[in-house]
């Protein structure tokens, strides 16, 4: 009897070891959900996440909308990540308000959700945001444009080439940051289009791509051919705006400013297509995000915000070869060393 009890106990112990082993060896999986998979910004973000995931032994699955603004595909991706048992999601949301219920569902299921580049609305709908200070990015190019124009800034004719009709937070922050830097009363800094400054010719939508930038620029030139300053949501939109201006012989008469800092954009600054751009660092955002998910999986610890801010600031630098007094900047040589895409 004693021998059989010992045998049973050993069998139970062995069985316990068999069950415990998979828990110890369980893999950590994560999802990256971007707005598109073609924009160089998101391509670089995916590269950063993929490299860091390989380094840390995290299984990464990547998803993207068909175009910038395709929130339905992003919601479906979140559902898939929950069903697959992912430990965390890195998300650049197309609809920063509309996607919040899906994000809540993921968090309620125990996933860590980190917004990359584009804060959700409200920002605490995600566990944390890793991003450029997009308000500052806009403010830097606004200050640079105003300083470059000097006294002529008071009579500027400004076109705003924005992202999508839903006004995602990244769009609002860059747009309103530019106005703040240029000296325009934003009225409600959380909203695009309620300003009354006579220097604003108008706003149009680009979907963050070159074709959209070209069309939006053509539309606004029809409204006022005397436009001499163009703020663009990103560098692909800026490239499209330049082509539209060039088609009517106005490319040398208009100051274009943008945000991104991708290698094609920095090259366009070098060549005078873009006057100045605010450079951000998508590879860093994504790699830090993967690190945060791995740490959360291992310890349960969540990332914390940069001191004095409600997000983790991944940095920004103004890139131009025509520095303006009172505005910190780096030249295109330095920008090229840090660019992506």
CSV table of C-alpha atoms in Angstrom, one decimal:
chain,number,residue,atom,x,y,z
A,1,UNK,CA,0.0,0.0,0.0
A,2,UNK,CA,2.8,2.4,1.0
A,3,UNK,CA,4.6,1.7,-2.3
A,4,UNK,CA,1.5,2.4,-4.4
A,5,UNK,CA,0.9,5.7,-2.6
A,6,UNK,CA,4.4,6.8,-3.3
A,7,UNK,CA,4.0,5.7,-6.9
A,8,UNK,CA,0.8,7.7,-7.2
A,9,UNK,CA,2.4,10.8,-5.6
A,10,UNK,CA,5.3,10.6,-8.0
A,11,UNK,CA,2.9,10.3,-10.9
A,12,UNK,CA,0.9,13.3,-9.7
A,13,UNK,CA,4.1,15.3,-9.3
A,14,UNK,CA,5.2,14.3,-12.8
A,15,UNK,CA,1.8,15.3,-14.1
A,16,UNK,CA,2.2,18.7,-12.4
A,17,UNK,CA,5.5,19.2,-14.1
A,18,UNK,CA,4.0,18.3,-17.5
A,19,UNK,CA,1.3,20.9,-17.0
A,20,UNK,CA,3.7,23.6,-15.6
A,21,UNK,CA,6.2,23.4,-18.4
A,22,UNK,CA,4.0,25.0,-21.1
A,23,UNK,CA,3.2,27.9,-18.8
A,24,UNK,CA,6.8,28.6,-18.3
A,25,UNK,CA,7.5,28.3,-22.0
A,26,UNK,CA,4.4,30.2,-23.2
A,27,UNK,CA,5.4,32.6,-26.0
A,28,UNK,CA,4.6,36.3,-25.9
A,29,UNK,CA,2.7,37.5,-28.9
A,30,UNK,CA,1.9,41.1,-29.9
A,31,UNK,CA,0.1,42.9,-32.7
A,32,UNK,CA,1.0,46.0,-34.7
A,33,UNK,CA,-1.9,47.8,-36.3
A,34,UNK,CA,-1.0,50.7,-38.6
A,35,UNK,CA,-3.1,53.1,-40.7
A,36,UNK,CA,-1.6,51.7,-44.0
A,37,UNK,CA,1.2,49.4,-44.9
A,38,UNK,CA,2.5,51.6,-47.8
A,39,UNK,CA,3.3,55.0,-46.1
A,40,UNK,CA,7.1,55.0,-45.4
A,41,UNK,CA,6.4,56.1,-41.8
A,42,UNK,CA,4.4,52.9,-41.1
A,43,UNK,CA,6.8,50.8,-43.1
A,44,UNK,CA,9.6,51.9,-40.8
A,45,UNK,CA,7.4,51.4,-37.8
A,46,UNK,CA,6.9,47.8,-38.8
A,47,UNK,CA,10.6,47.4,-39.3
A,48,UNK,CA,11.3,48.7,-35.8
A,49,UNK,CA,8.7,46.4,-34.2
A,50,UNK,CA,9.8,43.4,-36.2
A,51,UNK,CA,13.4,43.8,-35.3
A,52,UNK,CA,12.7,44.3,-31.6
A,53,UNK,CA,10.3,41.4,-31.5
A,54,UNK,CA,12.9,39.1,-33.0
A,55,UNK,CA,15.5,40.3,-30.5
A,56,UNK,CA,13.2,39.7,-27.5
A,57,UNK,CA,11.6,36.5,-28.8
A,58,UNK,CA,8.1,38.0,-29.2
A,59,UNK,CA,5.8,36.7,-31.9
A,60,UNK,CA,4.5,39.7,-33.9
A,61,UNK,CA,1.6,39.9,-36.2
A,62,UNK,CA,1.0,43.0,-38.3
A,63,UNK,CA,-2.2,44.5,-39.7
A,64,UNK,CA,-3.0,47.7,-41.6
A,65,UNK,CA,-6.0,49.6,-43.0
A,66,UNK,CA,-6.4,49.6,-46.8
A,67,UNK,CA,-6.0,53.4,-46.8
A,68,UNK,CA,-5.5,56.1,-44.2
A,69,UNK,CA,-9.0,56.4,-42.6
A,70,UNK,CA,-9.9,52.7,-42.9
A,71,UNK,CA,-11.0,52.2,-39.3
A,72,UNK,CA,-13.1,49.1,-39.9
A,73,UNK,CA,-10.1,47.1,-40.9
A,74,UNK,CA,-8.3,48.2,-37.7
A,75,UNK,CA,-11.3,47.2,-35.5
A,76,UNK,CA,-11.4,43.8,-37.2
A,77,UNK,CA,-7.6,43.5,-36.5
A,78,UNK,CA,-8.2,44.2,-32.8
A,79,UNK,CA,-10.8,41.5,-32.6
A,80,UNK,CA,-8.4,39.1,-34.2
A,81,UNK,CA,-5.6,40.0,-31.8
A,82,UNK,CA,-7.9,39.4,-28.8
A,83,UNK,CA,-9.0,36.0,-30.2
A,84,UNK,CA,-5.4,35.0,-30.8
A,85,UNK,CA,-4.4,35.6,-27.2
A,86,UNK,CA,-2.0,38.5,-27.9
A,87,UNK,CA,-0.4,40.1,-24.9
A,88,UNK,CA,-0.4,43.6,-26.3
A,89,UNK,CA,-1.3,45.8,-29.3
A,90,UNK,CA,0.6,48.7,-30.8
A,91,UNK,CA,-1.9,50.9,-32.6
A,92,UNK,CA,-1.8,53.9,-34.9
A,93,UNK,CA,-5.5,54.7,-35.1
A,94,UNK,CA,-7.2,56.1,-38.2
A,95,UNK,CA,-10.3,57.1,-36.2
A,96,UNK,CA,-9.1,58.1,-32.8
A,97,UNK,CA,-12.6,58.4,-31.3
A,98,UNK,CA,-14.4,55.7,-33.1
A,99,UNK,CA,-11.9,52.9,-32.3
A,100,UNK,CA,-12.1,53.5,-28.5
A,101,UNK,CA,-14.8,50.8,-27.8
A,102,UNK,CA,-12.7,48.2,-29.6
A,103,UNK,CA,-9.6,49.3,-27.6
A,104,UNK,CA,-11.7,49.0,-24.4
A,105,UNK,CA,-12.7,45.5,-25.3
A,106,UNK,CA,-9.0,44.6,-25.7
A,107,UNK,CA,-8.0,46.1,-22.4
A,108,UNK,CA,-10.9,44.4,-20.7
A,109,UNK,CA,-9.6,41.2,-22.1
A,110,UNK,CA,-6.2,41.8,-20.4
A,111,UNK,CA,-4.2,43.2,-23.4
A,112,UNK,CA,-1.8,46.1,-23.0
A,113,UNK,CA,-2.8,48.7,-25.7
A,114,UNK,CA,-0.2,51.3,-26.7
A,115,UNK,CA,-1.1,54.1,-29.1
A,116,UNK,CA,1.8,54.9,-31.4
A,117,UNK,CA,2.2,58.4,-32.9
A,118,UNK,CA,-1.5,59.2,-32.8
A,119,UNK,CA,-3.2,59.6,-29.4
A,120,UNK,CA,-6.6,58.2,-28.9
A,121,UNK,CA,-9.5,60.5,-27.8
A,122,UNK,CA,-9.4,60.5,-24.8
A,123,UNK,CA,-5.7,59.8,-24.6
A,124,UNK,CA,-6.2,57.5,-21.6
A,125,UNK,CA,-8.3,55.2,-23.7
A,126,UNK,CA,-5.0,53.5,-24.3
A,127,UNK,CA,-2.7,52.3,-21.6
A,128,UNK,CA,0.0,54.6,-22.9
A,129,UNK,CA,0.9,56.6,-26.0
A,130,UNK,CA,4.4,56.6,-27.5
A,131,UNK,CA,4.6,59.5,-29.8
A,132,UNK,CA,6.2,62.7,-31.1
A,133,UNK,CA,4.9,65.8,-29.3
A,134,UNK,CA,2.8,66.6,-32.4
A,135,UNK,CA,1.7,69.9,-31.1
A,136,UNK,CA,5.3,70.9,-30.7
A,137,UNK,CA,6.1,69.5,-34.2
A,138,UNK,CA,3.5,71.8,-35.7
A,139,UNK,CA,4.6,74.7,-33.6
A,140,UNK,CA,8.2,74.4,-34.7
A,141,UNK,CA,7.3,74.6,-38.4
A,142,UNK,CA,4.8,77.4,-37.7
A,143,UNK,CA,7.5,79.5,-35.9
A,144,UNK,CA,10.0,78.8,-38.7
A,145,UNK,CA,7.5,79.8,-41.4
A,146,UNK,CA,6.6,83.1,-39.6
A,147,UNK,CA,10.3,83.9,-38.9
A,148,UNK,CA,11.2,83.1,-42.5
A,149,UNK,CA,8.5,85.4,-43.9
A,150,UNK,CA,9.3,88.2,-41.4
A,151,UNK,CA,7.0,91.2,-41.8
A,152,UNK,CA,5.3,89.5,-44.7
A,153,UNK,CA,3.8,86.9,-42.3
A,154,UNK,CA,1.0,89.4,-41.4
A,155,UNK,CA,-0.3,89.3,-45.0
A,156,UNK,CA,0.3,85.5,-45.6
A,157,UNK,CA,-2.2,83.4,-47.6
A,158,UNK,CA,-2.1,80.0,-45.9
A,159,UNK,CA,-3.4,76.6,-47.2
A,160,UNK,CA,-3.9,73.7,-44.8
A,161,UNK,CA,-3.6,70.2,-46.3
A,162,UNK,CA,-5.0,68.0,-43.6
A,163,UNK,CA,-5.5,64.3,-43.1
A,164,UNK,CA,-9.1,63.0,-43.0
A,165,UNK,CA,-12.5,64.4,-42.3
A,166,UNK,CA,-12.7,62.7,-38.9
A,167,UNK,CA,-9.9,65.0,-37.6
A,168,UNK,CA,-7.7,62.3,-35.9
A,169,UNK,CA,-5.7,63.7,-33.0
A,170,UNK,CA,-2.4,63.7,-34.9
A,171,UNK,CA,-4.0,65.9,-37.5
A,172,UNK,CA,-5.5,68.4,-35.0
A,173,UNK,CA,-2.3,68.6,-33.0
A,174,UNK,CA,0.0,69.4,-36.0
A,175,UNK,CA,-2.5,71.7,-37.6
A,176,UNK,CA,-3.2,73.7,-34.4
A,177,UNK,CA,0.5,73.6,-33.4
A,178,UNK,CA,1.4,75.3,-36.7
A,179,UNK,CA,-1.2,78.0,-36.1
A,180,UNK,CA,0.1,78.5,-32.6
A,181,UNK,CA,3.6,78.8,-33.9
A,182,UNK,CA,2.6,81.1,-36.7
A,183,UNK,CA,0.6,83.4,-34.5
A,184,UNK,CA,-2.9,82.5,-35.4
A,185,UNK,CA,-5.6,82.3,-32.8
A,186,UNK,CA,-6.7,78.7,-32.7
A,187,UNK,CA,-10.0,79.5,-30.9
A,188,UNK,CA,-10.5,75.9,-29.7
A,189,UNK,CA,-7.1,74.2,-29.9
A,190,UNK,CA,-8.8,70.8,-30.0
A,191,UNK,CA,-10.7,71.5,-33.3
A,192,UNK,CA,-9.7,72.3,-36.9
A,193,UNK,CA,-11.7,74.9,-38.8
A,194,UNK,CA,-13.2,77.2,-36.3
A,195,UNK,CA,-10.5,79.9,-36.7
A,196,UNK,CA,-11.4,83.3,-38.1
A,197,UNK,CA,-7.9,84.6,-39.1
A,198,UNK,CA,-8.2,86.2,-42.6
A,199,UNK,CA,-4.8,84.7,-43.6
A,200,UNK,CA,-6.3,81.2,-43.8
A,201,UNK,CA,-7.4,80.5,-47.3
A,202,UNK,CA,-8.9,77.1,-46.4
A,203,UNK,CA,-8.5,73.5,-45.5
A,204,UNK,CA,-8.6,70.3,-47.6
A,205,UNK,CA,-8.1,66.6,-47.1
A,206,UNK,CA,-5.2,64.6,-48.4
A,207,UNK,CA,-5.5,61.1,-46.8
A,208,UNK,CA,-1.8,61.5,-46.1
A,209,UNK,CA,-0.7,60.6,-49.6
A,210,UNK,CA,0.8,62.3,-52.6
A,211,UNK,CA,-2.2,62.1,-54.9
A,212,UNK,CA,-4.4,63.6,-52.1
A,213,UNK,CA,-1.9,66.4,-51.6
A,214,UNK,CA,-1.9,67.2,-55.3
A,215,UNK,CA,-5.7,67.3,-55.5
A,216,UNK,CA,-6.1,69.3,-52.3
A,217,UNK,CA,-3.6,71.9,-53.4
A,218,UNK,CA,-5.3,72.2,-56.8
A,219,UNK,CA,-8.6,72.8,-55.0
A,220,UNK,CA,-7.2,75.5,-52.7
A,221,UNK,CA,-5.4,77.3,-55.6
A,222,UNK,CA,-8.7,77.5,-57.4
A,223,UNK,CA,-10.1,79.2,-54.3
A,224,UNK,CA,-7.1,81.7,-54.0
A,225,UNK,CA,-4.2,81.6,-56.5
A,226,UNK,CA,-2.2,83.9,-54.2
A,227,UNK,CA,-1.5,81.2,-51.6
A,228,UNK,CA,2.1,81.6,-50.4
A,229,UNK,CA,2.3,79.3,-47.4
A,230,UNK,CA,1.3,75.6,-47.3
A,231,UNK,CA,1.1,73.5,-44.1
A,232,UNK,CA,0.9,69.8,-44.9
A,233,UNK,CA,0.0,66.9,-42.5
A,234,UNK,CA,3.0,64.9,-43.8
A,235,UNK,CA,5.7,64.8,-46.5
A,236,UNK,CA,3.9,62.6,-49.1
A,237,UNK,CA,1.1,65.3,-49.0
A,238,UNK,CA,3.8,68.0,-49.3
A,239,UNK,CA,5.3,66.3,-52.4
A,240,UNK,CA,1.9,66.3,-54.0
A,241,UNK,CA,1.3,69.9,-53.2
A,242,UNK,CA,4.6,70.8,-54.8
A,243,UNK,CA,3.7,69.0,-58.0
A,244,UNK,CA,0.4,71.0,-58.2
A,245,UNK,CA,2.2,74.2,-57.6
A,246,UNK,CA,4.9,73.3,-60.2
A,247,UNK,CA,2.2,72.6,-62.8
A,248,UNK,CA,1.0,76.2,-62.6
A,249,UNK,CA,4.5,77.7,-62.3
A,250,UNK,CA,4.2,78.7,-58.6
A,251,UNK,CA,6.6,76.3,-57.0
A,252,UNK,CA,9.1,79.0,-56.2
A,253,UNK,CA,6.6,81.4,-54.8
A,254,UNK,CA,5.2,79.2,-52.0
A,255,UNK,CA,6.7,78.1,-48.7
A,256,UNK,CA,5.8,74.5,-47.9
A,257,UNK,CA,6.3,73.1,-44.4
A,258,UNK,CA,5.5,69.6,-43.1
A,259,UNK,CA,6.0,66.9,-40.5
A,260,UNK,CA,7.6,63.4,-40.7
A,261,UNK,CA,11.4,63.5,-41.3
A,262,UNK,CA,11.5,60.5,-43.6
A,263,UNK,CA,14.5,60.2,-46.0
A,264,UNK,CA,12.5,61.3,-49.1
A,265,UNK,CA,11.1,64.3,-47.1
A,266,UNK,CA,14.6,65.3,-45.9
A,267,UNK,CA,15.8,65.0,-49.5
A,268,UNK,CA,13.0,67.3,-50.5
A,269,UNK,CA,14.2,69.8,-47.9
A,270,UNK,CA,17.7,69.6,-49.4
A,271,UNK,CA,16.3,70.2,-52.8
A,272,UNK,CA,14.1,73.1,-51.8
A,273,UNK,CA,10.7,71.3,-52.3
A,274,UNK,CA,10.0,71.6,-48.6
A,275,UNK,CA,11.3,74.6,-46.6
A,276,UNK,CA,11.3,72.8,-43.3
A,277,UNK,CA,10.0,69.6,-41.7
A,278,UNK,CA,9.6,68.4,-38.1
A,279,UNK,CA,11.3,65.0,-37.8
A,280,UNK,CA,9.9,62.2,-35.8
A,281,UNK,CA,11.1,58.7,-35.0
A,282,UNK,CA,8.7,55.9,-35.8
A,283,UNK,CA,11.2,53.1,-35.5
A,284,UNK,CA,11.9,54.1,-31.9
A,285,UNK,CA,8.2,54.3,-31.1
A,286,UNK,CA,7.6,50.8,-32.3
A,287,UNK,CA,10.7,49.2,-30.8
A,288,UNK,CA,9.9,50.8,-27.4
A,289,UNK,CA,6.4,49.6,-27.8
A,290,UNK,CA,7.5,46.0,-28.2
A,291,UNK,CA,9.8,46.3,-25.2
A,292,UNK,CA,6.8,47.6,-23.2
A,293,UNK,CA,4.6,44.6,-24.2
A,294,UNK,CA,7.4,42.1,-23.3
A,295,UNK,CA,7.9,43.8,-19.9
A,296,UNK,CA,4.2,43.7,-19.3
A,297,UNK,CA,4.0,40.0,-20.2
A,298,UNK,CA,6.9,39.2,-17.8
A,299,UNK,CA,6.1,41.5,-14.9
A,300,UNK,CA,2.7,43.0,-15.3
A,301,UNK,CA,4.3,46.4,-15.3
A,302,UNK,CA,2.9,49.1,-17.6
A,303,UNK,CA,4.9,52.0,-19.2
A,304,UNK,CA,4.8,55.4,-17.6
A,305,UNK,CA,4.6,58.8,-19.3
A,306,UNK,CA,7.4,61.3,-19.7
A,307,UNK,CA,7.5,63.6,-16.7
A,308,UNK,CA,5.2,66.6,-17.1
A,309,UNK,CA,3.3,65.0,-20.1
A,310,UNK,CA,0.4,62.5,-20.5
A,311,UNK,CA,2.3,60.4,-23.1
A,312,UNK,CA,5.8,59.0,-23.6
A,313,UNK,CA,7.7,61.6,-25.7
A,314,UNK,CA,9.9,60.0,-28.4
A,315,UNK,CA,11.3,63.3,-29.6
A,316,UNK,CA,11.2,65.8,-32.5
A,317,UNK,CA,13.6,68.0,-34.3
A,318,UNK,CA,13.1,70.7,-37.0
A,319,UNK,CA,15.1,70.0,-40.2
A,320,UNK,CA,16.0,72.8,-42.5
A,321,UNK,CA,18.9,74.3,-44.4
A,322,UNK,CA,17.6,77.8,-43.8
A,323,UNK,CA,17.7,78.3,-40.1
A,324,UNK,CA,15.5,81.0,-38.6
A,325,UNK,CA,16.4,83.2,-35.6
A,326,UNK,CA,14.8,81.9,-32.4
A,327,UNK,CA,13.9,78.5,-33.8
A,328,UNK,CA,16.0,75.5,-32.9
A,329,UNK,CA,16.8,73.3,-35.9
A,330,UNK,CA,19.2,70.8,-37.4
A,331,UNK,CA,20.4,70.8,-41.0
A,332,UNK,CA,19.6,68.2,-43.7
A,333,UNK,CA,23.0,66.5,-43.1
A,334,UNK,CA,22.0,65.7,-39.5
A,335,UNK,CA,18.4,65.0,-40.6
A,336,UNK,CA,19.7,62.5,-43.2
A,337,UNK,CA,21.6,60.6,-40.5
A,338,UNK,CA,18.4,60.2,-38.5
A,339,UNK,CA,15.9,59.8,-41.2
A,340,UNK,CA,13.9,56.7,-42.1
A,341,UNK,CA,12.1,55.3,-45.2
